[in-house]
Coordinates of C-alpha atoms and ligand atoms in Angstrom, one line a residue:
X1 CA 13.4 199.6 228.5
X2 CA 17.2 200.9 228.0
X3 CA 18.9 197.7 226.7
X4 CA 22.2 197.4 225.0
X5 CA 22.8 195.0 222.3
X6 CA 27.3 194.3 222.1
X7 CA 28.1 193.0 218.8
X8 CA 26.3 194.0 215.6
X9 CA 26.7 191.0 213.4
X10 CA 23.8 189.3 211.8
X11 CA 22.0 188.4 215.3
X12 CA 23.0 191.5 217.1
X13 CA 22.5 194.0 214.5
X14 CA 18.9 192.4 213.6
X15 CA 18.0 191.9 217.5
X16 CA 19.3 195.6 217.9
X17 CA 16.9 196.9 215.3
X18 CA 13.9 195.0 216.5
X19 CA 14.2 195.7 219.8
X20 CA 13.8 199.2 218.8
X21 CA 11.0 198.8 216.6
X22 CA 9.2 197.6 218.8
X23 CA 9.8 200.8 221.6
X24 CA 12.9 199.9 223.3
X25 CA 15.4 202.5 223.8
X26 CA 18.8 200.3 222.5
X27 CA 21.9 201.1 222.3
X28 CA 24.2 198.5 219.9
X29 CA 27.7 198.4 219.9
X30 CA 30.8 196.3 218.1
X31 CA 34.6 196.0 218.6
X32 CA 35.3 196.5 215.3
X33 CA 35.5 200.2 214.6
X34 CA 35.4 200.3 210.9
X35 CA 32.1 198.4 211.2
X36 CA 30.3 200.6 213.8
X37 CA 31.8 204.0 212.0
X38 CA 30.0 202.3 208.5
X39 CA 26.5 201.8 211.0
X40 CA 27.3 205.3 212.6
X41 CA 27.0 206.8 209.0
X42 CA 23.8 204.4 208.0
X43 CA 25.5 201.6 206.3
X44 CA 24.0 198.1 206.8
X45 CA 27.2 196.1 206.5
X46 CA 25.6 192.9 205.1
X47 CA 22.1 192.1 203.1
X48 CA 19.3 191.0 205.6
X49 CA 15.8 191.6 203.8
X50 CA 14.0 194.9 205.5
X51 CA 16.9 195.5 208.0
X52 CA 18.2 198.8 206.4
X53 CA 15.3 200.5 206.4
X54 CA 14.2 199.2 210.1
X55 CA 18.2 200.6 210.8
X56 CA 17.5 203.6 209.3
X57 CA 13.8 204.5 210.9
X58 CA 14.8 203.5 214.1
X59 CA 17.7 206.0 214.0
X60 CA 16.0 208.8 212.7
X61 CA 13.7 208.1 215.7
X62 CA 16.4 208.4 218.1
X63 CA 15.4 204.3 219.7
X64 CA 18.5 203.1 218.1
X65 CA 21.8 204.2 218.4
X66 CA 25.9 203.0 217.9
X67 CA 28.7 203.6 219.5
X68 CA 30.9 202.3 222.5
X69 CA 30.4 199.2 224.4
X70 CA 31.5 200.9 227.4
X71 CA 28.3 203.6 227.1
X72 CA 26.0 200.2 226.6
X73 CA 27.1 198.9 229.4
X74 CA 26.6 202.0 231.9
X75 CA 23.4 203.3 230.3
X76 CA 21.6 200.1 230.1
X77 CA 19.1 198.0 232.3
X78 CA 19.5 194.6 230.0
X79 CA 23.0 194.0 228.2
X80 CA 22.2 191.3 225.7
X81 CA 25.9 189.6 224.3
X82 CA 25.7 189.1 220.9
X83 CA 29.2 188.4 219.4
X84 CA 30.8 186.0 217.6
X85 CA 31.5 182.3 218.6
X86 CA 33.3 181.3 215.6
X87 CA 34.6 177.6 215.7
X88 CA 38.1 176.5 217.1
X89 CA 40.3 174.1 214.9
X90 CA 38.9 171.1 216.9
X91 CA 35.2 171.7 216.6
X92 CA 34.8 174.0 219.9
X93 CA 33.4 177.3 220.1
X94 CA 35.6 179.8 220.3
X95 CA 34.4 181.8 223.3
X96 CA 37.2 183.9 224.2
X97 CA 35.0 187.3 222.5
X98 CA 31.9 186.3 225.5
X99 CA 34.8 186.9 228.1
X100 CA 36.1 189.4 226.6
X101 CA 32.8 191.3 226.8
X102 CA 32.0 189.7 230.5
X103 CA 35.3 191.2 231.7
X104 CA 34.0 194.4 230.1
X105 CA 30.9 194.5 231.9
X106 CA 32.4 193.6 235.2
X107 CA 35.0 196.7 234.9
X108 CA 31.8 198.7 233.6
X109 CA 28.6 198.2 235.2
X110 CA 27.2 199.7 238.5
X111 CA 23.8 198.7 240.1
X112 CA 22.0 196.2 238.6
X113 CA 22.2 194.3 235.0
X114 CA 20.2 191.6 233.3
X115 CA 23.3 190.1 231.3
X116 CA 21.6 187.8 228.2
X117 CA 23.9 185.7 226.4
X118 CA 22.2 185.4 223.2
X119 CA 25.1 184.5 221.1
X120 CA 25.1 180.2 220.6
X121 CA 27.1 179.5 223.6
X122 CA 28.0 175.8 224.8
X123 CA 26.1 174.4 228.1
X124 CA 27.2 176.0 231.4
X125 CA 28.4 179.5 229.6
X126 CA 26.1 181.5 231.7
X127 CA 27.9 180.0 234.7
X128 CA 31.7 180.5 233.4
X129 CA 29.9 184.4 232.9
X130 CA 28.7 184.4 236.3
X131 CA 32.4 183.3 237.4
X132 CA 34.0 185.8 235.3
X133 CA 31.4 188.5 237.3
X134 CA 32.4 187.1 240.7
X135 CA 35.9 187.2 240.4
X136 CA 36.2 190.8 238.1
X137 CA 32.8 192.5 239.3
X138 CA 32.7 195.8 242.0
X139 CA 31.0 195.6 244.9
X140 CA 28.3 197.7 243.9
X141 CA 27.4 195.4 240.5
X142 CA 24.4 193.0 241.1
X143 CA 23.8 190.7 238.2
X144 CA 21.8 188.2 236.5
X145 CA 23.3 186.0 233.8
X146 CA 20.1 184.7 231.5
X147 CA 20.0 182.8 228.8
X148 CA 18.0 184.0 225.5
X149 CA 18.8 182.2 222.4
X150 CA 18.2 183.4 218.7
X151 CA 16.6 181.2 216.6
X152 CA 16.8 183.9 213.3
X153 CA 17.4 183.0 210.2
X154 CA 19.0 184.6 207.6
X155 CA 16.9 185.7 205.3
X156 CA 14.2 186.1 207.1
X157 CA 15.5 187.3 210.3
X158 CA 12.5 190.0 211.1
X159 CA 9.9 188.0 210.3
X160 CA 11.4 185.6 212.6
X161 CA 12.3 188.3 215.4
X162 CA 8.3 189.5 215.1
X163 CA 6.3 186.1 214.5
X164 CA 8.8 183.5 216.2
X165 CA 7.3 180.3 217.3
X166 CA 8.8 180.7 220.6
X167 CA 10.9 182.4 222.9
X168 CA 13.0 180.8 225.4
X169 CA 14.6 181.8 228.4
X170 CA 16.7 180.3 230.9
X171 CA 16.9 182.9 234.3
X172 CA 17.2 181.7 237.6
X173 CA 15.0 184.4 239.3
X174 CA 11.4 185.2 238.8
X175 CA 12.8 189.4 238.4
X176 CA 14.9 187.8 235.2
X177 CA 11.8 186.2 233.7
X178 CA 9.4 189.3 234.5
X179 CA 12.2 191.3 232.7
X180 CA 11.8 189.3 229.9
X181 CA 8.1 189.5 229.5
X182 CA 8.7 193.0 229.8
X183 CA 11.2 193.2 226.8
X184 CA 9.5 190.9 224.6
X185 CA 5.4 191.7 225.6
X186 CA 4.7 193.5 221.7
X187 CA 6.1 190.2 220.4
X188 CA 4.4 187.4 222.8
X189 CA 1.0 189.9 222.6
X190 CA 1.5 190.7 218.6
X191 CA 0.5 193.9 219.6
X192 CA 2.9 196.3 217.0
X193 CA 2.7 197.5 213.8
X194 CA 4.3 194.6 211.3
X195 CA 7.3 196.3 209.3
X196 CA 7.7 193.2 207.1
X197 CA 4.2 192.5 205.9
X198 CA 1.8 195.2 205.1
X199 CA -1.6 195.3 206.8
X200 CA -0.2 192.2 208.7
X201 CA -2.9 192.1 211.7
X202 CA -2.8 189.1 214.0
X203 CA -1.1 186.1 214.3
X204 CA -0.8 183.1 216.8
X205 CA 1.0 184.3 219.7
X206 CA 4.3 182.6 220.4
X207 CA 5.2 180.2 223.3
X208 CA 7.0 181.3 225.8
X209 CA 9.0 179.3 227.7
X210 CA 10.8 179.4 231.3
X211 CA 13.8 177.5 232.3
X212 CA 17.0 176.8 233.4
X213 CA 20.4 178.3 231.8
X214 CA 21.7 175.0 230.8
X215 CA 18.4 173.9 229.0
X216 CA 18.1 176.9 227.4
X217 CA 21.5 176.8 225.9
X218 CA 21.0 172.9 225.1
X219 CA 17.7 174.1 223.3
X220 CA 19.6 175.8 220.8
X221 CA 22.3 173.2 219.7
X222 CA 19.9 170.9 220.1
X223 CA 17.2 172.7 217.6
X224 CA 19.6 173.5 215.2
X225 CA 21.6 169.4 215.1
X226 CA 18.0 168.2 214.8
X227 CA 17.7 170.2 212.1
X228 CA 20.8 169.4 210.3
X229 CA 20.1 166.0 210.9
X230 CA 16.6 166.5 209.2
X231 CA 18.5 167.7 206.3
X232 CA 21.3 164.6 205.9
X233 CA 18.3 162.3 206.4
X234 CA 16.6 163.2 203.4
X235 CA 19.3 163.6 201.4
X236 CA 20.3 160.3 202.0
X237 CA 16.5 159.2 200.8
X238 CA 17.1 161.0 197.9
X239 CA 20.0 159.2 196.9
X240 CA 18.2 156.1 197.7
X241 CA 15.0 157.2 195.3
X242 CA 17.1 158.5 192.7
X243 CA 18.7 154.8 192.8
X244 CA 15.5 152.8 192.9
X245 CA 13.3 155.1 190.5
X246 CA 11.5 156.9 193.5
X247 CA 10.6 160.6 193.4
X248 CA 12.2 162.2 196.9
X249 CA 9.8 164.9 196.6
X250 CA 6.8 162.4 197.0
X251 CA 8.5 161.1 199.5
X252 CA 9.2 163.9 201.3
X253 CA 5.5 164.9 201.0
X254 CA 4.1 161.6 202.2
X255 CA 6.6 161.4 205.3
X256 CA 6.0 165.2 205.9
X257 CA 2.0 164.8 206.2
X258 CA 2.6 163.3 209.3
X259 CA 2.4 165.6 212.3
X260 CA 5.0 164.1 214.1
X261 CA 7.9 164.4 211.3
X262 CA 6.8 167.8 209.5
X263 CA 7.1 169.1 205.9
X264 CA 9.6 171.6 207.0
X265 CA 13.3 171.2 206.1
X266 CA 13.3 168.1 203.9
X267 CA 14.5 169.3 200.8
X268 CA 16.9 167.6 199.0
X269 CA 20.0 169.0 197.5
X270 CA 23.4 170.0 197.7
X271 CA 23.5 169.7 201.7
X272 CA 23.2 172.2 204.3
X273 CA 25.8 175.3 204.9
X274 CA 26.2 178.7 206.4
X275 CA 27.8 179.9 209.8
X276 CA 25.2 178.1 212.1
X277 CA 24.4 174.8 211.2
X278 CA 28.3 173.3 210.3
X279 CA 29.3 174.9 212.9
X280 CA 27.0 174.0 215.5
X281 CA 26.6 170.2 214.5
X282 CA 30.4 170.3 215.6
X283 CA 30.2 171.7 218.7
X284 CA 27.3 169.6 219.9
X285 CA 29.2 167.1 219.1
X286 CA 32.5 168.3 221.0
X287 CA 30.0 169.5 223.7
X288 CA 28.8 165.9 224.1
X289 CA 32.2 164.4 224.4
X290 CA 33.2 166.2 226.8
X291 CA 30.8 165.2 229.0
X292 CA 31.4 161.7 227.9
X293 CA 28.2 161.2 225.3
X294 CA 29.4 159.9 222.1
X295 CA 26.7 161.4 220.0
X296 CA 27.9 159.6 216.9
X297 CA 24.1 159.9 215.0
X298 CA 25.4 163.9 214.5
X299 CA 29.0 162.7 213.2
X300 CA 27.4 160.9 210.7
X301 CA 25.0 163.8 209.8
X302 CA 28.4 165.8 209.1
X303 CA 29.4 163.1 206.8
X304 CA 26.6 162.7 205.0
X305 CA 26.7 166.7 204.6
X306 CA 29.8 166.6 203.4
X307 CA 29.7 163.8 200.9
X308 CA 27.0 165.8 199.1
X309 CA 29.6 167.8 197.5
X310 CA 31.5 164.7 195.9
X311 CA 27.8 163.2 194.7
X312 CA 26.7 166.5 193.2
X313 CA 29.7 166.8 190.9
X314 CA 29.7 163.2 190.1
X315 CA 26.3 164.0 188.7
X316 CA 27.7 167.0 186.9
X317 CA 30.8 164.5 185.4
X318 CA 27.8 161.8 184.4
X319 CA 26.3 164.6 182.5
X320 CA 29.2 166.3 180.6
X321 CA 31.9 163.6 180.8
X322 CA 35.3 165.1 181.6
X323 CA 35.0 167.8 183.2
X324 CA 38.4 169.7 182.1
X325 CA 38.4 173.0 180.0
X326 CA 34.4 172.5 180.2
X327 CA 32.2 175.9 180.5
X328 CA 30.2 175.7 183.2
X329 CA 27.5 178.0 184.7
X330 CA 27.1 178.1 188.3
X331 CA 24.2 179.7 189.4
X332 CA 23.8 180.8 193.0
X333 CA 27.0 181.3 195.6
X334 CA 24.8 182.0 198.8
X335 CA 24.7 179.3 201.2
X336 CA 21.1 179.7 200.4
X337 CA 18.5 182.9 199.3
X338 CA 17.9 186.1 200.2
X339 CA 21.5 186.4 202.1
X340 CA 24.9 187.5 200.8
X341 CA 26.2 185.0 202.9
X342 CA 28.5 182.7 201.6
X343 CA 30.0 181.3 204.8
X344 CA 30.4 177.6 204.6
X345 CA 28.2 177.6 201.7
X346 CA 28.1 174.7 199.8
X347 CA 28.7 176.7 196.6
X348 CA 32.4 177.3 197.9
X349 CA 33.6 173.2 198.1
X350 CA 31.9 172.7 194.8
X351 CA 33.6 174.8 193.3
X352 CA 36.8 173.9 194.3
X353 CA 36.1 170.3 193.2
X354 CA 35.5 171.6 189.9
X355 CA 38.4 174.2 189.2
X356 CA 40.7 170.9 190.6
X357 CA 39.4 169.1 188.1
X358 CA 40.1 171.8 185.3
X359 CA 36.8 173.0 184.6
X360 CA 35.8 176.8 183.5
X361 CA 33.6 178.4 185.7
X362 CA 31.5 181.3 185.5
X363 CA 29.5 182.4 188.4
X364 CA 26.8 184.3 189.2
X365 CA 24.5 185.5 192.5
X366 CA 22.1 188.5 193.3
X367 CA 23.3 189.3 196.2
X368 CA 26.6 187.5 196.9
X369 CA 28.9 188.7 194.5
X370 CA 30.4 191.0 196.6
X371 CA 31.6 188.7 199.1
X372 CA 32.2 185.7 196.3
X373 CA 35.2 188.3 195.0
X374 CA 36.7 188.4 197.8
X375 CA 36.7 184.8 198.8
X376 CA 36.6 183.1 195.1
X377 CA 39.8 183.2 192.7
X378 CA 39.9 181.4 189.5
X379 CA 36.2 182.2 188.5
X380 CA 35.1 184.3 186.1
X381 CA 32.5 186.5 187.7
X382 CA 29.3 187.6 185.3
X383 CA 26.2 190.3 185.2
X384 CA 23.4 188.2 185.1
X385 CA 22.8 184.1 184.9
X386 CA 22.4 184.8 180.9
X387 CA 25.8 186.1 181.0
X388 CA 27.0 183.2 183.4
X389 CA 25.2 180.6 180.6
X390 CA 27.5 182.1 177.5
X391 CA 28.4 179.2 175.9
X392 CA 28.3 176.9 178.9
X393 CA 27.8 173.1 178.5
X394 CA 25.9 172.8 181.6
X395 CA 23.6 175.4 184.4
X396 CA 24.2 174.4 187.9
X397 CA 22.0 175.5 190.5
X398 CA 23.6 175.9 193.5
X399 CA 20.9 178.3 195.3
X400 CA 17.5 178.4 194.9
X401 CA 16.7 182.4 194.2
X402 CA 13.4 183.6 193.0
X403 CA 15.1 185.0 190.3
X404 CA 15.8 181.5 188.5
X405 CA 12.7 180.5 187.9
X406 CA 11.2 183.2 185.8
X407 CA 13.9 183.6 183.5
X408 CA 13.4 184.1 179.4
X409 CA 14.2 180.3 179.0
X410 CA 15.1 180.3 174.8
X411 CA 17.3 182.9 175.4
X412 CA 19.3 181.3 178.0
X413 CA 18.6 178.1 175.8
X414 CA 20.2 180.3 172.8
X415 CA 23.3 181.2 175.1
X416 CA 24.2 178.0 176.2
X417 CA 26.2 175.5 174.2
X418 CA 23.9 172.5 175.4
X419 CA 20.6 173.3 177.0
X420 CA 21.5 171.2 180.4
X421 CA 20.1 172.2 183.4
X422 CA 21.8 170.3 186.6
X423 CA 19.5 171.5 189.6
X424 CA 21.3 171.0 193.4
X425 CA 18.3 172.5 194.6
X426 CA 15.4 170.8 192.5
X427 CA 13.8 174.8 192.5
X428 CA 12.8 174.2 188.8
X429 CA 10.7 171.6 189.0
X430 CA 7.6 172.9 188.4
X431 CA 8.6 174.6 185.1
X432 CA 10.1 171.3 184.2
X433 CA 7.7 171.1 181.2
X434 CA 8.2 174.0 180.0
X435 CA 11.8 173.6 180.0
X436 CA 11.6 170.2 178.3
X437 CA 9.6 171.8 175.6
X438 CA 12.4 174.2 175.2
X439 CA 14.7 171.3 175.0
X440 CA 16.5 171.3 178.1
X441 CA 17.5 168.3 179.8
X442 CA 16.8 169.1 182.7
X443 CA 18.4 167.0 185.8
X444 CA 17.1 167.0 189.6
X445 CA 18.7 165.5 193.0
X446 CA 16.6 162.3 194.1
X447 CA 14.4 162.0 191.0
X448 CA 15.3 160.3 187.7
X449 CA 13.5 162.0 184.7
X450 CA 11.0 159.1 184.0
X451 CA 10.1 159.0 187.4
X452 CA 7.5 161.8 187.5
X453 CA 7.4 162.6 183.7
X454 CA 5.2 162.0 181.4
X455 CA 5.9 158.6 179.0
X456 CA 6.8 161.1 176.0
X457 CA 8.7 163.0 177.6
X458 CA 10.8 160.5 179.3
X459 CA 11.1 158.5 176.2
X460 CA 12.5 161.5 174.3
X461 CA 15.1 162.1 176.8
X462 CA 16.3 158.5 177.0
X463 CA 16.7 158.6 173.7
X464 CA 18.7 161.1 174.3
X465 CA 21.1 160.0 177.2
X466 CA 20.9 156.0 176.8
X467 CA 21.1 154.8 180.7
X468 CA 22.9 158.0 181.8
X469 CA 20.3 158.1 185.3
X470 CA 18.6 155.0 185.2
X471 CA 17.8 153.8 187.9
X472 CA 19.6 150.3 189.4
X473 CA 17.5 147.2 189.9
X474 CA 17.7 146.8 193.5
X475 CA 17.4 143.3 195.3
Ligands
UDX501 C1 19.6 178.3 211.0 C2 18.4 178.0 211.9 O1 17.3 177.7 211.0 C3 18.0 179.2 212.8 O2 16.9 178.9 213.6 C4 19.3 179.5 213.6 O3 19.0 180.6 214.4 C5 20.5 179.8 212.7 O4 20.7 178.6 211.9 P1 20.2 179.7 208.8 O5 21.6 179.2 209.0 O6 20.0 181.2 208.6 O7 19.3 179.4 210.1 O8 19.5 178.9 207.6 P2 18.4 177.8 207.4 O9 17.3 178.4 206.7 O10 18.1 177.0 208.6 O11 19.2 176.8 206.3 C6 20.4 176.3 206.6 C7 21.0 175.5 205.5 O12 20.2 174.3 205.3 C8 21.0 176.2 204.1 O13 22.2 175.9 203.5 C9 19.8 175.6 203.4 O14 20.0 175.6 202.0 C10 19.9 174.2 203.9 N1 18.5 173.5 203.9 C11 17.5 173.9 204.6 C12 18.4 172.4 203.0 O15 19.3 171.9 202.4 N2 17.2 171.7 203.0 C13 16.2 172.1 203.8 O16 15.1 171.4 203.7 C14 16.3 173.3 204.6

């Protein structure tokens, strides 16, 4: 099918690539010219795992190409809307790209388009579209306005895009929904060639489901608030363990084992960030309200989110006392791995608590240092996590990459002025042992040491730090 993707930001570049791979004709375009001339010449403007060489094939092969949206448009039987909703001062999406692009297809199109809002769009956008279409539209345009929301991640975007668990659609005609099937049928049949894992053969196909425009686009705040709130909920367990002497991994693993909660997305740590999640949470919220729901169970998931920051470096002042002209290592910027993202990442508000409080910070990433120099004054920016740990009291952990846990640990232990390890993202765990024989102390979110130590162990560290994390006799 000819399709054209507008907008080539995380969802639309990814959606444009995969939509190619798997036989499409697609044409992907973007507003922002200095963006689509860096695509035009084979640049991948951010880091999505696979994506620049699924780019780069897929041109070569002449299914994807870049250029105007006003070429989209004309040459395409789908025109999926992938831009930007950034949020508005009071929560809101900020919507005012989607008409700018609806207005373009209405001056634009001839015959007839499937027009797929795919961007994460507020209840009843497909029918402000359809208004838009109606009033600005030629005779000779006949239209559907579908919903088709992304449920990517970054990070792992493709594998998402080719394995999902499901694809939704909200149409209004059965022609919409065939076109659909059509688009999607390698994915919901499994029937391509995997690009992310090698001799990747089948999997379990993914539900697809059929409905309305205003469900579909509830789906999507809804999926991704329940999620959130999945996130704030353990955290707040965590604390609790951490102040009765529970381990919140346990925990997590005994509530997890049942079918009806899930494993998934209860780890503890230094909250939840990133340009979909905040973001989202707030416009539910705003959505509600406006049509007179107080959905006050999401404002508190905000809070909760937010207060994470304060009880992280709380910890990190328990640990290392005042926290002025202290080295510190902070480890990890993302909002979380395998992303140069650093868009509401947590990383950011800690450290601005810290350089308020006069500490010394020196930061490291794999992937996010570009976009941490940009954004991040005040920091001195290192080479490597060894270089980061030069004479630092302290590690902080602030994103779990792969890259942390197989590191030479008595050479870091040889950089560091103390050998503390404060994890927001509990990803060392499992060498924990190995660490305390190095002589780390090594401190987790919702765990005291003692908890899940063994008796040595945790009677070496409390002779170390006398009732630092103890936990408080409750009742
Ligand atoms: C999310 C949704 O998962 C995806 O379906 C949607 O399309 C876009 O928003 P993304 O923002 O890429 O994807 O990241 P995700 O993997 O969901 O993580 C979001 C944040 O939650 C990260 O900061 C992550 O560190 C945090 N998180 C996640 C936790 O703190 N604990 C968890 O258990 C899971």
């Amino acid at each position: 099918m000819k399709l054209s993707i507008v907008g080539a930001g995380y969802v639309g570049l990814t959606t444009a690539a995969c939509l190619a791979e798997i036989g499409h004709q697609v044409y992907c375009s973007d507003s922002d010219q200095a963006k689509l001339g860096l695509l035009q010449q084979g640049q991948i403007p951010f880091f999505e795992p696979h994506l620049a060489q699924l780019v780069a094939r897929n041109c070569q092969s002449g299914r994807l190409e870049f250029g105007a949206t006003e070429t989209g448009i004309e040459r395409s039987e789908a025109i999926f809307i992938c831009v930007g909703t950034p949020p508005l001062s009071n929560g809101e999406a900020d919507l005012s790209a989607i008409q700018t692009v609806a207005r373009e297809i209405a001056a634009r199109a001839r015959g007839y388009r499937l027009i797929v809002e795919k961007s994460t769009v507020p209840v009843q956008t497909a029918r402000q579209i359809k208004r838009e279409l109606a009033l600005y539209g030629s005779q000779q345009l006949d239209y559907e306005v579908a919903s088709n929301p992304e449920f990517l991640r970054e990070g792992s975007a493709l594998e998402d895009f080719f394995h999902p668990d499901r694809i939704v659609v909200g149409v209004e005609s059965r022609r919409a929904e065939d076109q659909f099937r059509e688009v999607y049928r390698p994915v919901l049949e499994q029937t391509f060639a995997c690009p992310v894992h090698e001799n990747c053969i089948s999997r379990t196909r993914p539900a697809f489901l059929v409905t309305d425009t205003n469900s579909s686009e509830i789906i999507k705040h809804a999926s991704n608030s329940f999620l959130a709130m999945k996130i704030s909920y353990i955290n707040m367990v965590a604390d609790l363990c951490e102040a009765s002497g529970a381990d919140v991994e346990k925990v997590a693993e005994g509530i997890g084992l049942d079918r009806r909660i899930g494993r998934a997305f209860l780890r503890p740590g230094i909250g939840f960030g990133g340009f979909c999640f905040p973001k989202d949470l707030q416009a539910f919220v705003r959505i509600a309200e406006k049509a007179g729901c107080d959905f006050s169970l999401l404002k508190e998931v905000e809070k909760v989110n937010l207060a994470r920051i304060a009880k992280f470096v709380d910890k990190v002042r328990q640990e290392v006392w005042v926290l002025r002209g202290k080295k510190l290592a902070l480890w990890g910027l993302a909002f979380k791995p395998n992303t140069d993202d650093i868009r509401f990442a947590p990383s950011l508000a800690v450290i601005q608590q810290l350089l308020a409080e006069g500490a010394d910070l020196q930061v490291y990433d794999p992937e996010a240092m570009p976009n941490a120099r940009r954004q991040i004054a005040g920091v001195k920016f290192s080479e490597d996590p060894y270089e980061a740990a030069r004479g630092a009291e302290a590690v902080l952990i602030l994103t779990e990459w792969d890259q942390f846990r197989t590191l030479d640990w008595e050479r870091l232990g040889s950089l560091l002025h103390r050998r503390l390890i404060i994890d927001g993202r509990n990803m060392l765990a499992p060498v924990k042992e190995q660490l305390a024989a190095q002589g780390f102390e090594y401190v987790e979110i919702g765990r005291v040491a003692h908890a899940a130590e063994p008796a040595a162990q945790s009677a070496s560290r409390a002779a170390k730090k006398p009732g630092a994390s103890d936990p408080v006799p409750i009742g």
